[in-house]
């Protein structure tokens, strides 16, 4: 077996983002198949999409406890929705014979952002974690994004070769908003000095959209680890990205390159 690759399955890729709690089963199955064909040891981090962001937004869960609101049922409901989404992922992996174990972050992580606390769980097969509602020392609870999990796994685990962000709807980071973009607008190599007009559906998303992925990607890359963002709707691109072959997408370089 080769080295370790940490891959994020974006929430917008594996769910239909605008319809509450609906999975994109086709994409989940194709990503599971890709993982079964990979020669690498994998850590999979998946996002929330319509299983997390809508209710979290409505009940302002990213802000922590707000005394005037009744948020308790929403916390439980988002955690349970995320477990359901995770079950789709785990079932798809099992169906293609991938031995995987999932570790819900609210059971082991405290705090949000890149400096959350908690020992990163790891399994001898494929490790699976996901964005979640986690306990928080000051705010009581908050939203831990999968983008912060991929940063920490990529930089703290021994022997990580590469971090891959598989996203939905776009081929990588684009110079212009996706609706106006042609193939020439794909930024093949991005570093924090390069401006782009990233889409962030802040009316839906409680975490950071493509901007957060780019920022966390650059931090991973500062640690000497290759980072690539690819369109996860193309299984051959995802596999090539995992294996380190050249592929259509955006390579993320550190601010120092
Ligand atoms: O989609 C967000 O995780 P992300 C988690 O990886 C929730 O940013 C519960 C909204």
mmCIF file of N, CA and C in Angstrom, residues 170-256:
data_model
loop_
_atom_site.group_PDB
_atom_site.id
_atom_site.type_symbol
_atom_site.label_atom_id
_atom_site.label_comp_id
_atom_site.label_asym_id
_atom_site.label_seq_id
_atom_site.Cartn_x
_atom_site.Cartn_y
_atom_site.Cartn_z
ATOM 1 N N UNK A 170 -17.821 22.532 -10.299
ATOM 2 C CA UNK A 170 -16.738 23.296 -10.936
ATOM 3 C C UNK A 170 -15.478 22.433 -11.053
ATOM 4 N N UNK A 171 -14.614 22.809 -12.010
ATOM 5 C CA UNK A 171 -13.400 22.020 -12.256
ATOM 6 C C UNK A 171 -12.249 22.384 -11.308
ATOM 7 N N UNK A 172 -12.439 23.427 -10.515
ATOM 8 C CA UNK A 172 -11.380 23.873 -9.610
ATOM 9 C C UNK A 172 -11.690 25.303 -9.219
ATOM 10 N N UNK A 173 -10.654 26.074 -8.901
ATOM 11 C CA UNK A 173 -10.863 27.498 -8.600
ATOM 12 C C UNK A 173 -10.914 28.255 -9.930
ATOM 13 N N UNK A 174 -11.944 29.065 -10.084
ATOM 14 C CA UNK A 174 -12.149 29.788 -11.338
ATOM 15 C C UNK A 174 -11.873 31.273 -11.140
ATOM 16 N N UNK A 175 -11.425 31.920 -12.212
ATOM 17 C CA UNK A 175 -11.144 33.360 -12.140
ATOM 18 C C UNK A 175 -12.411 34.193 -11.997
ATOM 19 N N UNK A 176 -13.512 33.652 -12.503
ATOM 20 C CA UNK A 176 -14.780 34.390 -12.538
ATOM 21 C C UNK A 176 -15.874 33.486 -11.953
ATOM 22 N N UNK A 177 -17.042 34.039 -11.592
ATOM 23 C CA UNK A 177 -18.096 33.167 -11.058
ATOM 24 C C UNK A 177 -18.447 32.053 -12.036
ATOM 25 N N UNK A 178 -18.772 30.857 -11.528
ATOM 26 C CA UNK A 178 -18.962 29.673 -12.375
ATOM 27 C C UNK A 178 -19.931 29.881 -13.542
ATOM 28 N N UNK A 179 -20.983 30.676 -13.314
ATOM 29 C CA UNK A 179 -21.973 30.846 -14.396
ATOM 30 C C UNK A 179 -21.396 31.593 -15.599
ATOM 31 N N UNK A 180 -20.307 32.354 -15.402
ATOM 32 C CA UNK A 180 -19.717 33.090 -16.530
ATOM 33 C C UNK A 180 -18.440 32.418 -17.028
ATOM 34 N N UNK A 181 -18.081 31.273 -16.445
ATOM 35 C CA UNK A 181 -16.741 30.729 -16.715
ATOM 36 C C UNK A 181 -16.688 29.798 -17.918
ATOM 37 N N UNK A 182 -15.605 29.880 -18.663
ATOM 38 C CA UNK A 182 -15.283 28.920 -19.715
ATOM 39 C C UNK A 182 -14.058 28.146 -19.259
ATOM 40 N N UNK A 183 -13.630 27.132 -20.055
ATOM 41 C CA UNK A 183 -12.483 26.305 -19.639
ATOM 42 C C UNK A 183 -11.221 27.131 -19.374
ATOM 43 N N UNK A 184 -11.083 28.272 -20.080
ATOM 44 C CA UNK A 184 -9.869 29.089 -19.911
ATOM 45 C C UNK A 184 -9.845 29.817 -18.556
ATOM 46 N N UNK A 185 -10.969 29.806 -17.851
ATOM 47 C CA UNK A 185 -11.023 30.507 -16.569
ATOM 48 C C UNK A 185 -10.597 29.641 -15.379
ATOM 49 N N UNK A 186 -10.240 28.399 -15.649
ATOM 50 C CA UNK A 186 -9.764 27.536 -14.561
ATOM 51 C C UNK A 186 -8.356 27.983 -14.154
ATOM 52 N N UNK A 187 -8.159 28.224 -12.879
ATOM 53 C CA UNK A 187 -6.822 28.563 -12.376
ATOM 54 C C UNK A 187 -6.113 27.240 -12.080
ATOM 55 N N UNK A 188 -5.076 26.935 -12.859
ATOM 56 C CA UNK A 188 -4.446 25.613 -12.704
ATOM 57 C C UNK A 188 -3.534 25.545 -11.486
ATOM 58 N N UNK A 189 -2.924 26.710 -11.174
ATOM 59 C CA UNK A 189 -2.112 26.766 -9.954
ATOM 60 C C UNK A 189 -2.523 27.998 -9.192
ATOM 61 N N UNK A 190 -2.947 27.827 -7.967
ATOM 62 C CA UNK A 190 -3.408 28.961 -7.164
ATOM 63 C C UNK A 190 -2.550 29.095 -5.915
ATOM 64 N N UNK A 191 -2.234 30.336 -5.551
ATOM 65 C CA UNK A 191 -1.635 30.588 -4.235
ATOM 66 C C UNK A 191 -2.312 31.832 -3.672
ATOM 67 N N UNK A 192 -2.160 32.098 -2.391
ATOM 68 C CA UNK A 192 -2.975 33.148 -1.782
ATOM 69 C C UNK A 192 -2.823 34.537 -2.408
ATOM 70 N N UNK A 193 -1.804 34.764 -3.247
ATOM 71 C CA UNK A 193 -1.672 36.070 -3.895
ATOM 72 C C UNK A 193 -2.594 36.235 -5.105
ATOM 73 N N UNK A 194 -3.208 35.158 -5.553
ATOM 74 C CA UNK A 194 -4.014 35.216 -6.777
ATOM 75 C C UNK A 194 -5.477 35.476 -6.425
ATOM 76 N N UNK A 195 -6.017 36.529 -7.006
ATOM 77 C CA UNK A 195 -7.425 36.862 -6.711
ATOM 78 C C UNK A 195 -8.377 35.993 -7.515
ATOM 79 N N UNK A 196 -9.510 35.649 -6.915
ATOM 80 C CA UNK A 196 -10.546 34.973 -7.692
ATOM 81 C C UNK A 196 -11.893 35.350 -7.111
ATOM 82 N N UNK A 197 -12.909 35.197 -7.946
ATOM 83 C CA UNK A 197 -14.252 35.549 -7.486
ATOM 84 C C UNK A 197 -14.988 34.263 -7.106
ATOM 85 N N UNK A 198 -14.673 33.768 -5.926
ATOM 86 C CA UNK A 198 -15.251 32.495 -5.491
ATOM 87 C C UNK A 198 -16.707 32.651 -5.123
ATOM 88 N N UNK A 199 -17.446 31.576 -5.367
ATOM 89 C CA UNK A 199 -18.850 31.599 -5.005
ATOM 90 C C UNK A 199 -18.982 31.151 -3.556
ATOM 91 N N UNK A 200 -19.701 31.894 -2.755
ATOM 92 C CA UNK A 200 -19.995 31.429 -1.405
ATOM 93 C C UNK A 200 -21.457 31.720 -1.128
ATOM 94 N N UNK A 201 -22.236 30.661 -1.093
ATOM 95 C CA UNK A 201 -23.673 30.837 -0.898
ATOM 96 C C UNK A 201 -23.929 31.112 0.572
ATOM 97 N N UNK A 202 -23.601 32.329 1.048
ATOM 98 C CA UNK A 202 -23.667 32.593 2.489
ATOM 99 C C UNK A 202 -25.105 32.561 3.005
ATOM 100 N N UNK A 203 -26.081 32.622 2.093
ATOM 101 C CA UNK A 203 -27.464 32.476 2.562
ATOM 102 C C UNK A 203 -27.764 31.010 2.917
ATOM 103 N N UNK A 204 -26.926 30.080 2.457
ATOM 104 C CA UNK A 204 -27.131 28.657 2.784
ATOM 105 C C UNK A 204 -26.014 28.157 3.707
ATOM 106 N N UNK A 205 -24.773 28.488 3.383
ATOM 107 C CA UNK A 205 -23.609 27.900 4.054
ATOM 108 C C UNK A 205 -23.301 28.553 5.392
ATOM 109 N N UNK A 206 -23.058 27.726 6.414
ATOM 110 C CA UNK A 206 -22.619 28.316 7.680
ATOM 111 C C UNK A 206 -21.097 28.266 7.805
ATOM 112 N N UNK A 207 -20.423 27.567 6.894
ATOM 113 C CA UNK A 207 -18.951 27.583 6.913
ATOM 114 C C UNK A 207 -18.476 28.362 5.687
ATOM 115 N N UNK A 208 -17.260 28.116 5.226
ATOM 116 C CA UNK A 208 -16.648 29.107 4.361
ATOM 117 C C UNK A 208 -16.653 28.958 2.847
ATOM 118 N N UNK A 209 -17.317 27.958 2.257
ATOM 119 C CA UNK A 209 -17.332 27.844 0.803
ATOM 120 C C UNK A 209 -15.945 27.649 0.222
ATOM 121 N N UNK A 210 -15.789 28.000 -1.037
ATOM 122 C CA UNK A 210 -14.532 27.744 -1.753
ATOM 123 C C UNK A 210 -13.364 28.548 -1.149
ATOM 124 N N UNK A 211 -13.681 29.718 -0.575
ATOM 125 C CA UNK A 211 -12.632 30.557 0.035
ATOM 126 C C UNK A 211 -11.957 29.827 1.188
ATOM 127 N N UNK A 212 -12.747 29.138 2.010
ATOM 128 C CA UNK A 212 -12.181 28.395 3.143
ATOM 129 C C UNK A 212 -11.334 27.222 2.635
ATOM 130 N N UNK A 213 -11.805 26.553 1.576
ATOM 131 C CA UNK A 213 -11.033 25.436 1.015
ATOM 132 C C UNK A 213 -9.682 25.939 0.503
ATOM 133 N N UNK A 214 -9.711 27.080 -0.194
ATOM 134 C CA UNK A 214 -8.470 27.641 -0.741
ATOM 135 C C UNK A 214 -7.513 28.004 0.400
ATOM 136 N N UNK A 215 -8.054 28.641 1.445
ATOM 137 C CA UNK A 215 -7.201 29.060 2.566
ATOM 138 C C UNK A 215 -6.616 27.853 3.290
ATOM 139 N N UNK A 216 -7.457 26.862 3.574
ATOM 140 C CA UNK A 216 -6.951 25.676 4.274
ATOM 141 C C UNK A 216 -5.988 24.908 3.366
ATOM 142 N N UNK A 217 -6.281 24.884 2.074
ATOM 143 C CA UNK A 217 -5.394 24.227 1.113
ATOM 144 C C UNK A 217 -4.007 24.854 1.145
ATOM 145 N N UNK A 218 -3.956 26.185 1.197
ATOM 146 C CA UNK A 218 -2.654 26.874 1.212
ATOM 147 C C UNK A 218 -1.903 26.550 2.499
ATOM 148 N N UNK A 219 -2.636 26.431 3.614
ATOM 149 C CA UNK A 219 -1.965 26.082 4.881
ATOM 150 C C UNK A 219 -1.396 24.666 4.826
ATOM 151 N N UNK A 220 -2.148 23.764 4.203
ATOM 152 C CA UNK A 220 -1.654 22.377 4.072
ATOM 153 C C UNK A 220 -0.388 22.385 3.220
ATOM 154 N N UNK A 221 -0.452 23.129 2.130
ATOM 155 C CA UNK A 221 0.666 23.177 1.204
ATOM 156 C C UNK A 221 1.927 23.792 1.837
ATOM 157 N N UNK A 222 1.734 24.702 2.793
ATOM 158 C CA UNK A 222 2.883 25.283 3.521
ATOM 159 C C UNK A 222 3.669 24.204 4.254
ATOM 160 N N UNK A 223 3.003 23.103 4.556
ATOM 161 C CA UNK A 223 3.670 21.989 5.240
ATOM 162 C C UNK A 223 4.314 21.019 4.253
ATOM 163 N N UNK A 224 4.430 21.416 2.994
ATOM 164 C CA UNK A 224 5.115 20.592 2.002
ATOM 165 C C UNK A 224 4.251 19.466 1.447
ATOM 166 N N UNK A 225 2.944 19.562 1.645
ATOM 167 C CA UNK A 225 2.048 18.499 1.157
ATOM 168 C C UNK A 225 1.315 19.009 -0.080
ATOM 169 N N UNK A 226 1.273 18.185 -1.132
ATOM 170 C CA UNK A 226 0.568 18.585 -2.359
ATOM 171 C C UNK A 226 -0.919 18.721 -2.083
ATOM 172 N N UNK A 227 -1.519 19.730 -2.678
ATOM 173 C CA UNK A 227 -2.963 19.935 -2.505
ATOM 174 C C UNK A 227 -3.578 20.142 -3.880
ATOM 175 N N UNK A 228 -4.648 19.426 -4.156
ATOM 176 C CA UNK A 228 -5.334 19.616 -5.431
ATOM 177 C C UNK A 228 -6.844 19.619 -5.237
ATOM 178 N N UNK A 229 -7.473 20.493 -5.984
ATOM 179 C CA UNK A 229 -8.937 20.606 -5.961
ATOM 180 C C UNK A 229 -9.448 20.130 -7.314
ATOM 181 N N UNK A 230 -10.345 19.153 -7.307
ATOM 182 C CA UNK A 230 -10.853 18.615 -8.579
ATOM 183 C C UNK A 230 -12.374 18.537 -8.575
ATOM 184 N N UNK A 231 -12.925 18.444 -9.772
ATOM 185 C CA UNK A 231 -14.366 18.257 -9.924
ATOM 186 C C UNK A 231 -14.700 16.795 -9.602
ATOM 187 N N UNK A 232 -15.401 16.600 -8.490
ATOM 188 C CA UNK A 232 -15.682 15.251 -8.006
ATOM 189 C C UNK A 232 -16.744 14.512 -8.800
ATOM 190 N N UNK A 233 -17.332 15.202 -9.778
ATOM 191 C CA UNK A 233 -18.322 14.512 -10.626
ATOM 192 C C UNK A 233 -17.641 13.639 -11.683
ATOM 193 N N UNK A 234 -16.323 13.761 -11.797
ATOM 194 C CA UNK A 234 -15.562 12.942 -12.753
ATOM 195 C C UNK A 234 -14.695 11.956 -11.970
ATOM 196 N N UNK A 235 -15.160 10.701 -11.818
ATOM 197 C CA UNK A 235 -14.424 9.740 -10.992
ATOM 198 C C UNK A 235 -12.971 9.544 -11.445
ATOM 199 N N UNK A 236 -12.738 9.598 -12.776
ATOM 200 C CA UNK A 236 -11.356 9.393 -13.238
ATOM 201 C C UNK A 236 -10.428 10.516 -12.768
ATOM 202 N N UNK A 237 -10.991 11.736 -12.652
ATOM 203 C CA UNK A 237 -10.158 12.845 -12.145
ATOM 204 C C UNK A 237 -9.852 12.649 -10.663
ATOM 205 N N UNK A 238 -10.862 12.183 -9.919
ATOM 206 C CA UNK A 238 -10.646 11.998 -8.475
ATOM 207 C C UNK A 238 -9.575 10.926 -8.255
ATOM 208 N N UNK A 239 -9.673 9.831 -9.018
ATOM 209 C CA UNK A 239 -8.685 8.762 -8.859
ATOM 210 C C UNK A 239 -7.286 9.263 -9.239
ATOM 211 N N UNK A 240 -7.200 9.983 -10.358
ATOM 212 C CA UNK A 240 -5.886 10.506 -10.781
ATOM 213 C C UNK A 240 -5.321 11.447 -9.711
ATOM 214 N N UNK A 241 -6.201 12.267 -9.130
ATOM 215 C CA UNK A 241 -5.743 13.202 -8.096
ATOM 216 C C UNK A 241 -5.211 12.437 -6.889
ATOM 217 N N UNK A 242 -5.921 11.398 -6.480
ATOM 218 C CA UNK A 242 -5.479 10.601 -5.325
ATOM 219 C C UNK A 242 -4.117 9.959 -5.617
ATOM 220 N N UNK A 243 -3.976 9.439 -6.836
ATOM 221 C CA UNK A 243 -2.750 8.720 -7.186
ATOM 222 C C UNK A 243 -1.584 9.664 -7.513
ATOM 223 N N UNK A 244 -1.881 10.968 -7.623
ATOM 224 C CA UNK A 244 -0.804 11.930 -7.891
ATOM 225 C C UNK A 244 -0.476 12.064 -9.360
ATOM 226 N N UNK A 245 -1.431 11.676 -10.230
ATOM 227 C CA UNK A 245 -1.207 11.831 -11.674
ATOM 228 C C UNK A 245 -1.691 13.204 -12.109
ATOM 229 N N UNK A 246 -1.236 13.638 -13.284
ATOM 230 C CA UNK A 246 -1.644 14.983 -13.705
ATOM 231 C C UNK A 246 -3.112 14.941 -14.127
ATOM 232 N N UNK A 247 -3.858 15.974 -13.748
ATOM 233 C CA UNK A 247 -5.312 15.940 -13.905
ATOM 234 C C UNK A 247 -5.851 17.376 -13.989
ATOM 235 N N UNK A 248 -7.006 17.530 -14.643
ATOM 236 C CA UNK A 248 -7.657 18.848 -14.697
ATOM 237 C C UNK A 248 -8.112 19.224 -13.292
ATOM 238 N N UNK A 249 -7.698 20.401 -12.834
ATOM 239 C CA UNK A 249 -8.078 20.843 -11.492
ATOM 240 C C UNK A 249 -7.186 22.019 -11.107
ATOM 241 N N UNK A 250 -7.241 22.399 -9.836
ATOM 242 C CA UNK A 250 -6.397 23.495 -9.348
ATOM 243 C C UNK A 250 -5.430 22.958 -8.308
ATOM 244 N N UNK A 251 -4.140 23.106 -8.593
ATOM 245 C CA UNK A 251 -3.142 22.767 -7.562
ATOM 246 C C UNK A 251 -3.000 23.978 -6.663
ATOM 247 N N UNK A 252 -3.000 23.757 -5.360
ATOM 248 C CA UNK A 252 -2.885 24.884 -4.429
ATOM 249 C C UNK A 252 -1.471 24.930 -3.866
ATOM 250 N N UNK A 253 -0.857 26.082 -4.038
ATOM 251 C CA UNK A 253 0.513 26.254 -3.550
ATOM 252 C C UNK A 253 0.464 27.122 -2.298
ATOM 253 N N UNK A 254 1.535 27.092 -1.513
ATOM 254 C CA UNK A 254 1.514 27.889 -0.283
ATOM 255 C C UNK A 254 1.761 29.350 -0.638
ATOM 256 N N UNK A 255 1.495 30.248 0.300
ATOM 257 C CA UNK A 255 1.755 31.662 0.096
ATOM 258 C C UNK A 255 3.234 31.934 -0.116
ATOM 259 N N UNK A 256 4.101 30.985 0.276
ATOM 260 C CA UNK A 256 5.541 31.228 0.179
ATOM 261 C C UNK A 256 6.127 30.810 -1.161
#
